[in-house]
Structure formats: structure tokens, C-alpha cells
XYZ file of C-alpha atoms in Angstrom:
315
model
C -3.540 -3.684 12.312
C -3.278 -1.204 15.053
C -2.264 2.385 14.403
C 0.146 2.697 17.455
C 2.215 0.079 19.016
C 5.042 0.208 20.868
C 7.672 -0.057 17.791
C 9.655 -3.481 17.924
C 13.405 -3.598 19.107
C 15.678 -2.570 16.644
C 19.705 -1.798 16.619
C 20.432 1.900 17.502
C 20.282 3.972 14.059
C 23.848 5.791 15.580
C 25.394 2.098 14.263
C 26.071 1.508 11.312
C 23.334 0.730 8.690
C 22.745 -1.705 5.792
C 23.903 -0.643 2.100
C 20.246 -1.773 0.666
C 17.904 -1.514 3.617
C 18.693 1.367 5.944
C 16.100 0.643 8.029
C 18.426 -2.196 8.721
C 21.738 -2.391 10.884
C 24.684 -3.782 8.788
C 24.269 -6.798 11.956
C 20.701 -7.163 11.184
C 20.891 -6.918 6.924
C 23.134 -10.099 7.822
C 21.367 -12.005 10.091
C 18.041 -10.753 7.824
C 19.565 -13.087 4.406
C 21.741 -15.685 6.386
C 17.859 -16.136 7.069
C 16.822 -16.038 4.075
C 19.070 -17.907 2.356
C 18.591 -20.945 5.434
C 14.816 -20.703 4.883
C 15.380 -22.178 1.219
C 18.252 -24.667 1.643
C 15.030 -26.294 3.620
C 12.797 -26.357 0.538
C 15.864 -28.156 -1.072
C 17.288 -24.503 -3.300
C 20.867 -23.333 -3.013
C 20.890 -19.582 -3.578
C 23.046 -16.404 -3.725
C 22.660 -13.756 -1.643
C 22.512 -9.277 -2.884
C 21.851 -6.442 -1.657
C 17.960 -6.627 -2.900
C 17.221 -9.582 -3.612
C 18.715 -13.885 -3.724
C 18.870 -15.696 -6.693
C 18.737 -19.866 -7.452
C 21.307 -22.050 -9.582
C 17.923 -21.636 -11.758
C 18.213 -17.891 -12.396
C 14.731 -17.559 -11.027
C 15.162 -14.117 -8.711
C 13.628 -13.624 -5.223
C 13.008 -9.903 -4.733
C 14.225 -9.025 -0.583
C 12.325 -5.375 0.335
C 9.065 -6.666 0.845
C 9.988 -9.424 3.516
C 12.769 -7.131 5.022
C 9.669 -4.400 5.812
C 7.563 -6.552 6.793
C 10.326 -8.325 9.480
C 11.426 -4.561 10.528
C 8.387 -3.542 11.454
C 6.763 -6.367 13.018
C 6.419 -5.588 16.863
C 7.769 -8.998 18.017
C 11.532 -7.667 16.965
C 14.624 -10.477 15.100
C 12.328 -13.329 17.478
C 9.856 -13.466 15.072
C 12.032 -13.160 11.631
C 12.997 -17.499 11.663
C 8.630 -17.928 11.342
C 7.871 -14.796 8.767
C 10.761 -15.451 6.193
C 10.121 -19.386 6.119
C 6.414 -17.969 5.894
C 6.482 -16.216 3.095
C 9.443 -18.501 1.709
C 7.441 -21.251 1.442
C 4.598 -18.712 -0.422
C 7.009 -17.797 -2.823
C 8.180 -21.197 -3.901
C 3.515 -22.651 -4.105
C 2.901 -19.766 -5.584
C 6.028 -20.173 -8.682
C 6.072 -23.912 -8.677
C 2.414 -24.862 -8.113
C -0.753 -24.556 -11.326
C -0.776 -21.526 -13.276
C -3.886 -19.264 -12.171
C -4.747 -18.870 -15.060
C -4.490 -21.825 -16.698
C -6.335 -23.110 -14.335
C -9.219 -20.982 -12.919
C -12.819 -20.684 -15.311
C -13.553 -17.392 -15.920
C -15.828 -16.936 -13.570
C -13.518 -18.009 -10.673
C -11.076 -15.678 -12.773
C -13.783 -12.460 -12.527
C -14.477 -13.696 -8.509
C -11.218 -13.054 -7.431
C -10.247 -9.782 -9.488
C -9.501 -6.858 -8.108
C -8.203 -3.247 -9.282
C -5.645 -2.451 -7.205
C -3.155 0.796 -7.182
C 0.855 0.643 -7.108
C 3.657 2.740 -7.168
C 4.270 3.326 -10.710
C 7.854 3.063 -9.722
C 7.055 -1.038 -7.947
C 6.375 -1.925 -11.772
C 8.497 -3.023 -14.743
C 10.014 -0.593 -16.717
C 8.011 -2.932 -19.705
C 5.106 -2.207 -21.200
C 3.526 -5.240 -19.348
C 1.328 -2.284 -17.218
C 0.489 0.018 -19.653
C -3.073 -0.670 -20.302
C -3.238 1.188 -16.230
C -4.459 3.842 -14.952
C -3.023 6.575 -13.280
C -5.339 7.872 -10.840
C -2.366 10.150 -9.361
C 1.462 11.481 -10.133
C 3.428 8.110 -9.113
C 0.337 5.536 -9.043
C -1.275 3.579 -10.944
C -4.190 0.886 -11.134
C -3.783 -2.229 -12.524
C -6.094 -5.113 -12.814
C -4.808 -8.126 -9.815
C -6.001 -12.161 -8.629
C -6.473 -12.178 -4.765
C -5.525 -16.034 -4.675
C -5.124 -17.800 -1.215
C -1.547 -17.393 -0.886
C -0.673 -14.649 -3.240
C -2.178 -11.317 -5.213
C -0.855 -11.783 -8.265
C -0.636 -8.826 -11.020
C -1.702 -8.944 -14.347
C -0.142 -7.823 -17.261
C -1.445 -6.316 -20.904
C -0.742 -10.251 -22.244
C -2.270 -12.192 -19.446
C -5.632 -9.743 -20.052
C -5.530 -10.962 -23.254
C -7.454 -14.036 -23.397
C -9.696 -12.992 -20.658
C -12.099 -9.974 -22.532
C -12.621 -6.198 -22.642
C -10.049 -4.635 -19.740
C -13.122 -1.677 -19.394
C -15.104 -4.653 -18.700
C -12.572 -6.573 -16.184
C -12.700 -3.289 -14.622
C -16.103 -3.217 -13.611
C -15.998 -6.333 -12.572
C -12.964 -5.735 -10.894
C -15.213 -2.372 -8.748
C -18.082 -4.309 -7.920
C -15.379 -6.499 -5.948
C -13.986 -4.116 -4.098
C -16.730 -2.093 -3.241
C -18.161 -6.079 -1.891
C -14.947 -6.123 -0.031
C -16.590 -6.179 4.144
C -14.418 -3.165 6.262
C -11.858 -5.131 8.140
C -11.023 -2.660 10.997
C -11.414 1.490 11.162
C -10.424 3.975 13.371
C -10.865 7.636 13.709
C -7.252 9.867 14.926
C -8.389 13.156 16.845
C -5.741 15.177 17.606
C -5.498 18.305 19.580
C -6.525 21.169 17.866
C -9.398 19.053 16.891
C -8.950 18.168 13.816
C -9.938 14.276 13.107
C -9.347 12.038 9.705
C -10.563 8.709 9.665
C -7.991 5.089 9.116
C -9.152 2.015 7.383
C -7.174 -0.761 8.460
C -6.864 -4.646 6.690
C -4.863 -7.362 5.926
C -6.275 -7.037 2.187
C -3.195 -6.365 -0.147
C -6.691 -3.952 -1.363
C -6.805 -2.171 1.675
C -5.458 1.206 -0.282
C -6.787 0.502 -2.904
C -10.052 1.088 -1.668
C -9.789 5.297 -2.701
C -10.975 3.615 -6.361
C -14.451 4.075 -4.488
C -13.816 6.757 -1.664
C -17.226 7.890 -1.760
C -19.172 4.514 -1.913
C -16.469 3.898 1.568
C -17.242 7.391 3.617
C -20.423 6.713 3.507
C -20.806 2.859 4.131
C -18.400 4.268 7.608
C -19.582 8.020 8.253
C -23.118 7.821 7.325
C -22.397 10.787 5.731
C -22.504 11.451 1.621
C -19.354 14.277 0.726
C -20.080 17.411 0.037
C -18.914 18.992 -3.688
C -15.209 19.624 -2.087
C -14.804 15.742 -2.200
C -11.712 14.363 0.067
C -8.553 14.936 2.216
C -6.855 10.768 1.156
C -3.395 9.496 2.248
C -2.296 5.627 0.790
C 0.933 5.292 2.567
C 0.838 1.735 2.115
C -1.573 -0.669 0.734
C -2.531 -1.749 3.811
C -3.521 1.359 5.035
C -5.753 4.281 3.369
C -6.667 7.558 5.428
C -9.019 9.948 4.770
C -10.717 13.419 5.860
C -14.387 14.393 4.712
C -13.837 18.005 3.667
C -16.616 20.061 4.379
C -15.376 22.928 7.237
C -12.296 25.144 8.019
C -10.641 21.724 9.605
C -9.576 20.475 6.963
C -6.417 22.796 6.892
C -5.389 21.280 10.997
C -6.654 17.392 8.797
C -4.374 18.327 5.762
C -0.671 18.374 8.537
C -1.668 15.916 10.222
C -1.957 13.754 7.428
C 0.971 14.866 5.930
C 2.623 13.700 8.901
C 0.444 10.092 8.921
C 1.550 9.418 4.941
C 5.501 9.794 5.402
C 5.720 8.237 8.656
C 3.321 5.542 7.269
C 5.281 5.089 4.053
C 8.606 4.606 5.310
C 9.878 1.159 5.272
C 6.176 -0.391 5.086
C 5.393 -3.849 2.943
C 3.585 -2.684 0.113
C 4.623 1.524 0.276
C 2.183 3.412 -2.326
C 2.725 7.288 -1.634
C 4.118 9.116 1.330
C 1.660 12.519 0.044
C -1.872 13.063 0.715
C -3.716 13.371 -2.096
C -7.229 15.983 -2.258
C -9.604 13.554 -4.040
C -12.757 15.084 -5.816
C -15.006 12.624 -8.629
C -12.216 9.958 -8.639
C -9.080 12.532 -9.253
C -6.343 13.228 -6.864
C -4.497 15.914 -6.869
C -1.147 16.083 -4.716
C -1.200 18.696 -1.832
C 2.696 17.279 0.390
C 5.759 16.205 -0.658
C 8.658 14.691 1.011
C 11.390 17.847 1.483
C 14.141 16.318 3.079
C 14.511 15.380 6.512
C 10.638 17.059 6.772
C 7.272 17.916 4.694
C 5.811 20.002 2.137
C 2.846 21.740 1.418
C 1.844 22.792 -1.173
C -1.790 24.023 -2.352
C -3.116 24.825 -6.294
C -5.350 27.854 -6.382
C -8.435 25.977 -6.564
C -7.297 24.422 -3.240
C -6.331 27.573 -1.974
C -9.435 29.117 -3.026
C -11.748 26.252 -1.025
C -9.853 26.886 2.091
C -10.586 30.412 1.830
C -14.424 30.014 0.941
C -14.580 27.039 3.860
C -13.064 29.858 6.241
C -15.429 32.236 5.900
C -18.359 30.256 5.923
C -17.116 29.830 9.332
C -19.589 31.102 12.041
């Protein structure tokens, strides 16, 4: 999963856009939904397609947002869509129609595949199903999830009731997160001399490794974080960017990471946040905001004081 690839062939942006997924043209949206209906029909299900979801005769609803983003971003273009859609529909139906993991797995098996996952708060249901989740930063929520062979299942408060104390389950989940292998790591260097690191992976928990950032940074760079912490960005679930703060290069790094985060978040499957955050001892403070078609960097007095100190320390 590289950072910089030639983009897929897409309809020109000046064509009329799809009403639900603006990264599609109207034509692409029609083709996408037609192929979704075909994939369900091949599985013996007739579905009705709406703008952002399809429903079957039993009233079950299947959201299309992540699948649409996956198809849109695949560098092979439309020729890859039928395979991607069939694969996705097959996994969804096997997960929904098969035995439920919490009913067939032992407690030890559940704990072995338990992870903390950071998601955008707006993607969670409006009910109190995930009220137990921590809020690592404004707009983000940390929940517990099972990493299953064909799906990732986020666990509601009701699901956790029979598994034990939530705090103890989180400790086990965090240990599992620390033990994940590093799938991909790249250093992004800019012409202004700034640089930041990017962790990439197919795991749905790649971005969530910000929860164990201090361990991760030392593992990847061989150097521990200073008391000033790091800049971090979590554009989508398969990517985590960070810059270890130790000198005045944090200034151009912040600008570069703000652009990187906003671009990575746009149209992404599993989108989390377009912002850059200041990470210190597990606390995350937003430093950038989308502003129309551009970006706005907003720092508080504490961050400004740190910048002035680092600039003064420069030789």
C-alpha cells in the first residue's frame, strides 16, 4: 500500500456528480449501484438500491459508503469494480448469515482477537451502544472490536456485558495492538527539509496504533519521544502519520502533514479525520481544520510557547 501512485482513470470532474458520492460522476454512480444489485442477485437476493445503501426484502440494510470509496480509489479503475463488489458482498452476507462470533468463540478466543479501534464519532449509531468508548480527541471515539477472518466487528456495550470488565478487556486489547507487526513504513521528505513518518497497512487497526504511539515511535525510529510529544494524523483506518517533535522542523512538518491528512481523508474508505493533532502522553489536541477548499492551522498558546522555545534553541 504505497503513498504515491498514479491515480485510477475517472470521469472528468466537470461532469455532473452523483448525489450521494460526489467522487463519482452520475454515470459512475449508476454503474456502481447496478453492479451492487447484480452481486446481490448472484447470491440469490433481490435488493432495492438507494443513494447510500441497499435493502433486501427482509428489511436488512447494507451501507455502500466504504465500498464506494474502495472502488473509487482502486488504481485499476472501473474494470476492478465487479470483483471488488462481489468479494465485499460475499463477505458481508457470510458474516450476517453465519454463526455470530460471540456465540461460538470461547472467552480466550475472543480476547485473542480483541483490539481498540479509533473511528470518527459521526460513523457510530446515535444510540448509546458505544457510550463506553473513550474520546481520544474531539470527533473521535475509541471502541473495542474483534478482528475476524472476514470482518471487523465493533462491540456494543450490550455485547461486552457478558465478557467481563471493560477496563480489563481494554488492557488486553491494547496489548494485542502493541503486538501487531509493522506492515509498511515510509518516510516522507519535503524540499523544505521537513519530514514525517507514515505507517501503512491492510489492518483495520493501523491508524488506531496512535493509542500506543510512544512504543511505536521507539520501535520504528529507535528514538523515544521527548516531553513535547509528536504531531499525528489519522486520515483513514489504514494509515498513521507522525512527526517526532524535537526541533524547529515541527513548523514546516505541521504544514506538510496538514495537507497530507486532508488529502488522505478525502474519499477514503474508513475515513477517520482530516486534522493534524498534537500528541502528548496520550492526549490529542487538534492543530488543523478544513477551511472551505483549503486548510487552516490553529494552535493554542501552549503549542505556540513550545514553538518559540524550539526556535530559540536552534543554533
